Amino acid sequence: MAFTSFNPTQIQTQNVQMNQPLTLREGQVFHGTIKQLYPDQMAEIQVGNHKLVAKLEAPLKVGDAHFFQVTNTGAQTELKVASSPMGQAMTPAQQMTQLLESMNLPKSTEMQQVLGHFMKEQIPITREQLIRAEQWLKNLPQDVPKQVALAAMQRMVELKMPFTNEVFQALVQGSKTDGLSTTLQNFMNQLANTTTINSELKTNLMQQLSTIAKPLNAEIGGLLLSRSMQVLMDSNAAVSDKLQALNVLKESGILPKTATLQNWQTQQKIAGNNPTGNQAQGGQLIQQIVGTKPDQTLGLIQNVKDWISNESLLTNNQKMQLQQLVDRFAQLPQSKQTIDVFAKQMQERLIQAFSDNTPSRIFTQNENQLTSKDQLLSLLKSDSTLQQNDALLRALVKVSTESTQPSIRATVVQVEAQVQSAVDSKAMEQAVKTVLKGLGISYEAALSNKAGDVQALAGQLKPQLLSLLQDIQVPTALRESAEMLMARMNGMQILSGDNGHHHQLVMQVPLEFFGKRMDATLQWSGRMKEDGKIDANYARVLFYLNMESLNETVIDMGVQNRIVTINVFNDQPNLNGLAESLKLSLKQGLADKDYQLSGVFIKPFEREKLEKVTQNSKEDTQEHSGVDIRV
């Protein structure tokens, strides 16, 4: 089955209907039933789950159903009848025709579909909104089902969103569960072939798209860096191998262009000219050592010892050897010369240690969220930020991949295989973080809350797309692709929201691992506790996955009192057998987070049952909701 979109409208709009009074605006039309008559032509009218009291322009009978149009919303609501009484003798088609004629609306198929939907849902809508909705339905792309478009319009009306094409496109595109990776690739291809836009903007966009498309390239670059450093520091390595390693590091910008086999270590900036920065980084430790005066070494020695003891990315044996180096330094007569020698020796030992540790700790972070590759780069370029480090490592992958040296290209293949074999839950978490950060989904929120470096935020995809769309020289095809991407990202934000204690989160993540692409969509529904924190005991989470091998997969995860039940919908044969071996690790992983696995059930796709699951998840979230999701 083609499950290419979902309808998150169901959960939130039904809650809105239940929790908020019915509000009307002049010009709106709705279907209602007279429940009770009062003096002075006042009447109680049933509209869906709501009742309202309004003044009628003409006397009516109890029990009659009519289309009403709002004429006044001042001190009292006033209504006029937009159709004759709709008794059982009148068919729905006749009702529709009568209303279209009374409102002077076109009788097109699309208009009847829009009006029929809002009649069924008993939602007030204006004539102008009907006309605009008809045009949207007429121009709907072939890959967008009409029910998805109608659900988007319903959401816009019920949640009082601006009834604009931008919002409509965001809701329609945001409800898709696949195709985002293809959309990104199409945009990237069109961008690469465009020569009429600003060259700097084009370069920045291409770099950011590459980061999103290959989220683990920084880890691959980290392994390439560690191997290169091991070769450079190996006294037994062939000179030709050392030269190749040196050249790729110079071409990628990690080492200066003036570096040689004899002076590459002395080319690094360890002159103490950057005393500020992240003191958890090895490079900053070296800076601190170099900037210390001879009469300040007592405090320096203690600081270095504490740094070594607290660095979890070092092995116990490495820590012992480094502490011995510090002890020897402490026994020497203190001078500027001995301090410089100590800094050089400490730098060499740390470069060697982190180079040796990177392959076995690719995704391991210390308490400061630094990896071995981060520490290694800080020792080579102490003035480089973490964002710049990421760009340097990706440049190293690019240079190595494009190298004409067979040995360098062979190393890339080996390193990719090593990273692939090390992929685990931490790797997936890192990849998702990289993609979401690169897309810039929360750009506006981060900017308004001043969360993060402004320059780093500006490098995300979303603000760069905004800049591109402001360029009048952008070709039509590229502009349309950019607008499509923007609509999908805006859709995630619009579909995510809260209604009182109830919250909904929608995320689409395009992932690519070693040539295999996957589109993942997460729909979470929950609520906050009284203290404003997420209630992690109860949750409902739906995952929509489109994978190269397993194809379409929907995972329905329910959490009640920290007991987790998982239903997996997929049509692949023998999936039960493949899943059996993974259940134990899943159970243990949940137990580590204080959750208990109730069961994992593999089920084939059945459209009716699956749609019931996705649309009626509100029943669980109204009673119990919340989960601690860290992405």
XYZ file of C-alpha atoms in Angstrom:
631
model
C 0.000 0.000 0.000
C 1.170 3.563 -0.601
C 1.098 5.240 2.796
C 2.679 8.491 1.640
C 0.959 10.916 4.002
C -0.722 11.060 7.377
C -3.401 13.229 8.919
C -2.205 14.807 12.160
C -5.199 17.123 12.012
C -7.431 14.522 13.629
C -5.852 14.686 17.055
C -5.523 18.382 17.536
C -8.671 19.674 15.858
C -10.897 17.287 17.756
C -9.362 18.516 20.984
C -9.970 22.092 19.860
C -13.617 21.265 19.185
C -14.036 19.702 22.614
C -12.128 22.289 24.638
C -13.016 25.593 22.964
C -16.378 27.314 22.444
C -17.641 27.777 18.913
C -16.648 31.186 17.569
C -18.209 32.636 14.437
C -17.239 35.401 12.006
C -19.447 37.425 9.720
C -19.974 35.770 6.355
C -19.415 32.212 7.565
C -21.816 29.501 6.450
C -22.540 26.371 8.468
C -25.088 23.572 8.736
C -27.150 23.414 11.911
C -30.361 22.072 13.423
C -32.968 24.076 15.357
C -33.183 22.550 18.848
C -35.337 25.088 20.685
C -37.162 28.357 19.946
C -37.287 31.396 22.238
C -39.193 34.692 22.086
C -38.032 37.556 19.857
C -36.903 35.057 17.147
C -34.067 33.700 19.291
C -33.194 30.016 18.860
C -30.836 27.362 20.170
C -28.977 25.733 17.270
C -26.936 22.517 17.298
C -23.718 22.746 15.235
C -21.724 19.540 15.464
C -20.774 19.083 19.124
C -21.621 22.687 19.942
C -24.777 24.616 20.747
C -25.276 28.336 20.267
C -28.049 30.820 20.812
C -28.612 33.323 18.003
C -31.243 35.630 16.560
C -32.901 34.508 13.325
C -34.093 36.796 10.568
C -37.185 34.660 10.002
C -39.204 32.285 12.210
C -38.363 28.583 11.841
C -39.545 25.238 13.212
C -37.859 23.046 15.839
C -36.126 20.064 14.226
C -35.497 21.680 10.853
C -31.953 21.569 9.477
C -30.681 24.552 7.508
C -27.610 26.202 6.146
C -27.111 29.425 8.092
C -24.988 32.449 7.247
C -23.630 34.732 9.974
C -24.753 38.342 9.426
C -23.715 39.925 12.739
C -21.410 38.951 15.626
C -21.907 42.003 17.826
C -23.764 41.971 21.140
C -25.722 38.978 19.867
C -25.107 36.620 16.990
C -27.510 37.090 14.089
C -28.113 34.508 11.373
C -29.957 34.339 8.110
C -31.104 31.141 6.436
C -29.010 30.359 3.383
C -31.270 27.491 2.263
C -34.758 26.071 2.645
C -35.436 23.502 5.395
C -33.634 20.278 4.628
C -35.962 17.477 5.428
C -35.483 13.820 4.704
C -37.069 14.203 1.275
C -34.174 16.323 0.044
C -31.084 14.435 -1.088
C -27.548 15.623 -0.218
C -27.059 16.540 -3.878
C -30.179 18.703 -3.806
C -29.028 20.353 -0.587
C -25.674 21.078 -2.204
C -27.242 22.549 -5.340
C -29.584 24.735 -3.335
C -26.780 26.173 -1.246
C -24.530 26.801 -4.260
C -27.321 28.688 -5.982
C -28.237 30.736 -2.914
C -24.579 31.778 -2.403
C -23.928 32.281 -6.137
C -21.064 29.770 -6.107
C -19.785 27.737 -9.095
C -21.097 24.183 -9.324
C -17.725 22.646 -10.185
C -16.706 19.207 -8.930
C -14.036 20.753 -6.725
C -16.466 23.213 -5.128
C -18.891 20.407 -4.358
C -16.072 18.363 -2.807
C -14.989 21.247 -0.589
C -18.518 22.170 0.446
C -19.431 18.521 0.987
C -16.450 18.067 3.322
C -17.320 21.083 5.460
C -21.023 20.086 5.485
C -20.074 16.641 6.774
C -17.741 18.028 9.444
C -20.238 20.783 10.321
C -17.554 23.472 10.299
C -18.382 27.140 9.531
C -16.650 28.538 6.432
C -16.923 31.777 4.485
C -17.777 32.214 0.815
C -14.294 33.656 0.146
C -12.671 30.620 1.770
C -14.785 28.279 -0.347
C -13.708 30.037 -3.557
C -10.050 29.920 -2.565
C -10.297 26.276 -1.495
C -11.856 25.378 -4.847
C -8.860 26.873 -6.672
C -6.396 24.979 -4.456
C -8.196 21.730 -5.174
C -8.197 22.422 -8.922
C -4.437 23.026 -8.937
C -3.560 20.169 -6.608
C -0.425 18.196 -7.634
C -1.039 14.598 -8.673
C 0.927 13.195 -5.739
C -1.316 14.928 -3.151
C -4.573 13.088 -2.289
C -7.644 15.309 -2.140
C -8.456 14.072 1.360
C -5.102 15.390 2.561
C -5.846 18.780 1.001
C -9.330 18.895 2.527
C -7.937 17.961 5.941
C -5.416 20.804 5.635
C -8.208 23.282 4.824
C -10.218 22.015 7.769
C -7.267 22.548 10.081
C -6.754 26.087 8.796
C -10.378 27.010 9.505
C -10.667 25.305 12.895
C -7.381 26.627 14.244
C -8.009 30.087 12.756
C -4.848 30.021 10.665
C -4.378 32.532 7.845
C -6.245 31.113 4.853
C -3.271 31.636 2.524
C -1.570 29.510 -0.074
C 1.664 29.483 1.960
C -0.045 27.945 4.985
C -2.038 25.520 2.831
C 1.093 24.293 1.027
C 2.961 23.954 4.326
C 0.208 21.767 5.794
C -0.114 19.628 2.659
C 3.630 19.150 2.214
C 4.212 18.743 5.942
C 1.802 15.807 6.106
C 3.867 13.736 3.672
C 5.819 10.837 5.107
C 8.255 10.287 2.251
C 9.967 12.064 -0.598
C 11.849 14.688 1.434
C 15.232 13.162 0.555
C 14.222 13.162 -3.130
C 13.074 16.777 -2.875
C 16.422 17.732 -1.345
C 18.326 15.872 -4.057
C 16.296 17.508 -6.850
C 16.926 20.931 -5.363
C 20.635 20.166 -5.044
C 20.833 19.052 -8.708
C 19.040 22.197 -9.922
C 21.217 24.396 -7.720
C 24.397 22.815 -9.085
C 23.333 23.644 -12.667
C 22.362 27.256 -11.886
C 24.818 30.052 -12.713
C 22.638 33.148 -12.216
C 22.609 33.328 -8.405
C 25.142 34.697 -5.937
C 28.198 32.418 -5.971
C 28.803 32.638 -2.214
C 25.190 31.727 -1.435
C 25.374 28.835 -3.900
C 28.568 27.506 -2.290
C 27.122 27.746 1.221
C 23.911 26.022 0.130
C 25.798 23.185 -1.552
C 27.922 22.663 1.563
C 24.866 22.587 3.823
C 22.998 20.193 1.521
C 26.035 17.915 1.517
C 26.073 17.955 5.324
C 22.404 16.950 5.433
C 22.791 14.291 2.735
C 25.789 12.659 4.435
C 25.313 13.084 8.191
C 28.139 10.691 9.135
C 30.811 12.236 6.916
C 32.337 14.060 9.873
C 32.861 10.711 11.611
C 34.435 9.292 8.444
C 36.664 12.368 8.318
C 37.619 11.818 11.958
C 38.861 8.318 11.167
C 40.770 9.571 8.122
C 42.376 12.231 10.299
C 43.418 9.720 12.968
C 44.962 7.431 10.342
C 46.836 10.316 8.749
C 48.240 11.405 12.104
C 49.293 7.854 12.947
C 51.201 7.664 9.664
C 52.878 11.065 10.209
C 53.965 10.135 13.737
C 55.139 6.607 12.835
C 58.929 6.602 12.543
C 58.760 3.321 10.577
C 56.270 4.550 7.954
C 57.503 5.034 4.381
C 58.266 8.621 3.367
C 55.875 8.309 0.396
C 53.009 7.356 2.731
C 53.818 10.271 5.006
C 53.854 12.693 2.085
C 50.443 11.459 0.897
C 48.991 11.875 4.394
C 50.543 15.329 4.718
C 49.200 16.479 1.347
C 45.564 15.523 1.988
C 45.686 17.294 5.356
C 47.090 20.419 3.703
C 44.553 20.338 0.836
C 41.655 20.009 3.259
C 42.895 22.974 5.319
C 43.704 21.054 8.494
C 47.444 21.725 8.181
C 48.945 24.951 6.799
C 50.136 25.047 3.193
C 53.670 25.664 4.503
C 53.733 22.435 6.523
C 56.437 19.859 5.716
C 57.338 16.465 7.153
C 59.932 18.195 9.317
C 57.934 21.148 10.634
C 54.213 20.230 10.544
C 54.062 20.085 14.355
C 55.744 23.463 14.864
C 53.350 25.018 12.322
C 50.446 24.753 14.757
C 49.190 27.765 16.691
C 50.402 27.032 20.200
C 51.665 30.529 20.912
C 49.114 31.261 23.593
C 47.373 33.890 21.473
C 43.863 32.509 22.042
C 43.442 32.222 25.813
C 39.646 32.224 25.643
C 37.585 29.275 24.452
C 36.419 25.843 25.537
C 38.884 24.848 28.268
C 37.683 21.248 27.937
C 39.506 20.984 24.598
C 43.058 19.676 24.435
C 44.104 22.550 22.210
C 43.064 25.070 24.861
C 45.049 23.139 27.463
C 48.170 23.527 25.316
C 47.395 27.227 24.916
C 47.171 27.544 28.685
C 50.525 25.823 29.153
C 52.277 28.052 26.605
C 50.817 31.212 28.132
C 51.952 30.347 31.662
C 54.791 32.296 33.240
C 57.576 30.446 35.148
C 56.306 31.711 38.517
C 52.785 30.368 37.785
C 53.644 26.727 37.097
C 52.373 25.427 40.457
C 48.778 26.207 39.579
C 49.348 25.057 35.985
C 50.552 21.614 37.093
C 47.409 21.044 39.153
C 45.147 22.224 36.313
C 46.824 19.873 33.826
C 46.549 16.932 36.231
C 42.858 17.637 36.817
C 42.234 17.903 33.066
C 43.910 14.539 32.426
C 42.000 12.835 35.256
C 38.640 14.138 34.055
C 39.097 13.322 30.344
C 37.007 10.183 29.786
C 38.187 9.834 26.183
C 41.651 8.789 27.431
C 42.427 5.255 28.606
C 43.771 4.633 32.110
C 47.173 3.701 30.706
C 47.311 6.921 28.668
C 46.329 8.957 31.722
C 49.104 7.323 33.745
C 51.745 8.119 31.105
C 50.553 11.721 30.812
C 50.588 12.164 34.605
C 54.161 10.871 34.639
C 55.084 13.490 32.033
C 53.583 16.194 34.269
C 55.509 14.889 37.309
C 58.797 15.029 35.401
C 58.043 18.588 34.312
C 57.283 19.563 37.914
C 60.776 18.440 39.024
C 62.600 20.598 36.472
C 63.793 24.179 37.012
C 60.997 26.333 35.667
C 61.779 28.584 32.709
C 60.133 29.673 29.483
C 62.169 27.075 27.624
C 61.085 24.158 29.846
C 57.443 25.285 29.606
C 57.632 25.350 25.783
C 59.242 21.891 25.711
C 56.556 20.572 28.080
C 53.790 22.044 25.859
C 55.281 20.411 22.759
C 55.623 17.028 24.477
C 52.105 17.211 25.910
C 50.720 18.120 22.491
C 52.519 15.160 20.844
C 51.285 12.716 23.500
C 47.692 13.914 23.245
C 47.715 13.829 19.431
C 48.987 10.252 19.577
C 46.457 9.256 22.253
C 43.385 10.692 20.530
C 44.564 9.353 17.153
C 44.795 5.869 18.655
C 41.417 6.155 20.425
C 39.296 7.576 17.589
C 38.755 4.262 15.716
C 37.336 2.480 18.764
C 35.314 5.458 20.028
C 33.813 6.921 16.872
C 30.548 8.050 18.459
C 31.660 8.252 22.108
C 31.424 11.665 23.762
C 32.890 12.902 27.017
C 30.987 14.869 29.644
C 31.483 18.041 27.583
C 29.971 16.354 24.490
C 33.326 16.253 22.713
C 34.601 13.249 20.751
C 38.146 12.037 20.156
C 38.111 13.659 16.706
C 37.100 16.995 18.283
C 40.012 16.784 20.699
C 42.396 15.790 17.933
C 41.407 18.726 15.732
C 41.648 21.157 18.653
C 45.278 20.101 19.092
C 45.979 20.792 15.414
C 43.897 23.983 15.084
C 43.258 25.416 18.528
C 41.582 28.522 17.093
C 38.968 26.524 15.154
C 35.364 26.228 16.378
C 33.453 22.943 16.478
C 31.416 24.085 13.458
C 34.617 24.824 11.544
C 36.026 21.476 12.632
C 33.026 19.723 11.117
C 33.588 21.531 7.805
C 37.306 20.615 7.873
C 36.565 16.924 8.403
C 34.033 16.907 5.574
C 36.606 18.636 3.364
C 39.069 15.882 4.293
C 36.584 13.238 3.105
C 36.059 15.117 -0.165
C 39.798 15.540 -0.819
C 40.510 11.899 0.023
C 37.642 10.603 -2.121
C 38.791 12.659 -5.109
C 42.477 11.775 -4.640
C 44.337 10.195 -7.535
C 46.360 8.082 -5.105
C 44.954 4.507 -5.000
C 46.121 4.040 -1.407
C 44.209 7.127 -0.207
C 41.008 6.056 -1.958
C 41.390 2.546 -0.565
C 41.680 4.039 2.919
C 38.392 5.887 2.385
C 36.646 2.601 1.534
C 38.118 0.926 4.626
C 37.126 3.811 6.870
C 33.553 3.902 5.523
C 33.225 0.182 6.240
C 34.556 0.754 9.753
C 32.046 3.513 10.454
C 29.229 1.416 8.975
C 30.044 -1.504 11.268
C 30.083 0.838 14.283
C 26.659 2.375 13.614
C 24.463 1.963 16.688
C 21.807 3.933 18.541
C 24.327 6.671 19.367
C 25.229 6.923 15.686
C 21.563 7.219 14.701
C 21.028 9.877 17.360
C 24.035 11.799 16.067
C 22.822 11.520 12.462
C 19.309 12.739 13.301
C 20.715 15.657 15.275
C 22.988 16.597 12.384
C 20.133 16.504 9.859
C 17.626 18.452 11.977
C 20.223 21.050 12.884
C 21.320 21.314 9.259
C 17.752 21.784 8.003
C 17.152 24.589 10.493
C 13.637 23.467 11.435
C 13.753 25.507 14.663
C 15.657 28.442 13.167
C 13.116 31.117 14.129
C 12.737 29.810 17.678
C 16.499 29.578 18.196
C 16.953 33.078 16.806
C 14.271 34.610 19.018
C 15.559 32.764 22.102
C 19.181 33.605 21.204
C 20.019 29.912 21.476
C 23.324 29.304 19.736
C 25.741 31.300 17.652
C 23.977 33.631 15.196
C 26.529 32.889 12.474
C 26.027 29.155 12.936
C 22.254 29.589 12.735
C 22.595 31.577 9.519
C 24.460 28.649 7.983
C 21.447 26.338 8.343
C 19.425 25.451 5.254
C 16.208 27.302 6.092
C 17.642 30.843 6.415
C 19.695 30.274 3.283
C 16.565 29.242 1.401
C 14.919 32.473 2.556
C 17.855 34.416 1.127
C 17.621 32.497 -2.126
C 13.899 33.183 -2.523
C 14.560 36.924 -2.152
C 16.885 36.856 -5.162
C 14.928 38.000 -8.227
C 17.433 36.271 -10.548
C 16.576 32.786 -9.295
C 15.271 30.612 -12.184
C 11.635 29.520 -11.968
C 12.393 25.806 -11.595
C 14.887 26.406 -8.785
C 12.497 28.787 -7.049
C 9.709 26.189 -7.151
C 12.034 23.560 -5.671
C 13.093 25.978 -2.922
C 9.460 26.819 -2.156
C 8.644 23.108 -1.954
C 11.448 22.566 0.566
C 10.389 25.602 2.560
C 6.775 24.383 2.623
C 7.812 21.002 4.012
C 9.899 22.568 6.768
C 7.201 25.105 7.644
C 4.677 22.275 7.666
C 6.554 20.492 10.438
C 6.333 23.613 12.586
C 2.654 24.256 11.850
C 1.674 20.636 12.473
C 3.574 20.705 15.760
C 1.832 22.629 18.483
C -0.072 22.527 21.719
C -3.619 22.893 22.911
C -3.580 23.438 26.652
C -1.762 20.516 28.212
C -1.936 18.538 24.983
C 1.066 18.658 22.663
C 1.803 17.307 19.217
C 5.191 17.024 17.549
C 5.831 16.197 13.882
C 9.320 15.697 12.450
C 10.470 14.561 9.015
C 14.061 13.382 8.751
C 15.716 12.485 5.418
C 18.585 10.105 6.157
C 21.288 8.619 3.950
C 23.749 6.003 5.127
C 26.446 4.659 2.812
C 24.389 5.032 -0.349
C 21.046 3.947 1.157
C 18.318 6.563 1.625
C 15.505 6.556 4.137
C 12.698 8.993 4.883
C 11.535 8.938 8.486
C 8.544 10.790 9.960
C 7.721 10.912 13.657
C 4.335 11.932 15.023
C 4.244 12.252 18.814
C 1.255 13.185 20.934
C 1.467 13.942 24.613
C 0.934 16.461 27.341
C 2.848 18.337 29.983
C 2.653 17.724 33.716
C 1.626 20.389 36.205
C 5.250 21.445 36.655
C 5.572 22.124 32.924
C 7.718 19.083 32.198
C 6.919 16.240 29.813
C 5.162 13.305 31.431
C 7.408 10.426 30.399
C 5.099 7.737 31.797
C 2.488 7.876 29.041
C 2.854 8.419 25.305
C 1.703 7.636 21.805
C 4.339 7.763 19.065
C 3.933 6.859 15.400
C 6.935 6.359 13.131
C 6.520 6.351 9.347
C 9.601 4.919 7.645
C 10.398 4.394 3.986
C 13.535 2.258 3.735
C 15.364 0.871 0.747
C 15.184 -2.767 1.895
C 12.059 -2.935 4.070
C 10.137 -0.317 2.053
C 7.162 1.287 3.812
C 6.961 0.631 7.528
C 4.749 2.143 10.224
C 5.609 1.682 13.900
C 2.933 2.375 16.481
C 4.451 2.708 19.951
C 2.257 3.077 23.001
C 3.577 3.841 26.485
C 1.351 3.410 29.526
C 2.824 3.705 32.998
C 6.305 3.178 31.424
C 5.180 -0.107 29.828
C 5.920 -0.086 26.094
C 3.908 -1.930 23.433
C 5.090 -1.798 19.824
C 3.146 -2.707 16.678
C 5.128 -2.853 13.424
C 3.161 -2.711 10.160
C 5.075 -4.104 7.189
C 4.329 -6.462 4.281
C 7.761 -8.091 4.072
C 7.660 -11.873 4.587
C 9.640 -13.524 7.398
C 10.047 -10.221 9.242
C 9.110 -11.912 12.515
C 12.178 -14.114 12.326
C 14.485 -11.194 11.618
C 13.006 -9.164 14.465
C 13.273 -11.929 17.044
C 17.025 -11.564 17.477
C 16.668 -7.806 18.097
C 13.969 -7.965 20.772
C 16.393 -8.742 23.594
C 18.587 -5.715 22.896
C 15.453 -3.541 22.572
C 14.170 -4.828 25.891
C 17.514 -4.135 27.559
C 17.797 -0.691 26.013
C 14.337 0.268 27.301
C 15.146 -1.190 30.719
C 18.209 1.038 30.900
C 15.820 4.000 30.569
C 13.455 2.521 33.187
C 10.868 1.307 30.647
C 9.423 -2.207 30.412
C 8.800 -3.855 27.028
C 5.403 -5.518 26.884
C 5.754 -6.918 23.385
C 6.624 -6.358 19.741
C 3.977 -7.416 17.220
C 4.625 -7.609 13.468
C 1.489 -7.067 11.389
C 0.771 -6.749 7.661
C -0.564 -3.503 6.240
C -4.352 -3.297 6.342
C -5.500 0.169 5.263
C -8.648 0.315 7.368
C -6.954 -0.862 10.550
C -3.911 1.326 10.024
C -5.948 4.441 9.341
C -7.893 3.726 12.509
C -4.605 3.513 14.415
C -3.246 6.786 13.010
C -6.472 8.753 13.311
C -7.717 7.518 16.671
C -4.492 7.807 18.625
C -6.145 10.785 20.321
C -8.070 8.383 22.564
C -4.855 7.334 24.245
C -3.317 10.791 24.368
C -6.409 12.340 25.933
C -6.217 9.885 28.824
C -2.454 9.413 29.060
C 0.178 11.304 27.208
C 3.860 12.252 27.178
C 7.233 10.750 26.402
C 10.821 11.825 26.857
C 12.099 11.964 23.272
C 15.599 13.231 22.696
C 16.488 13.806 19.065
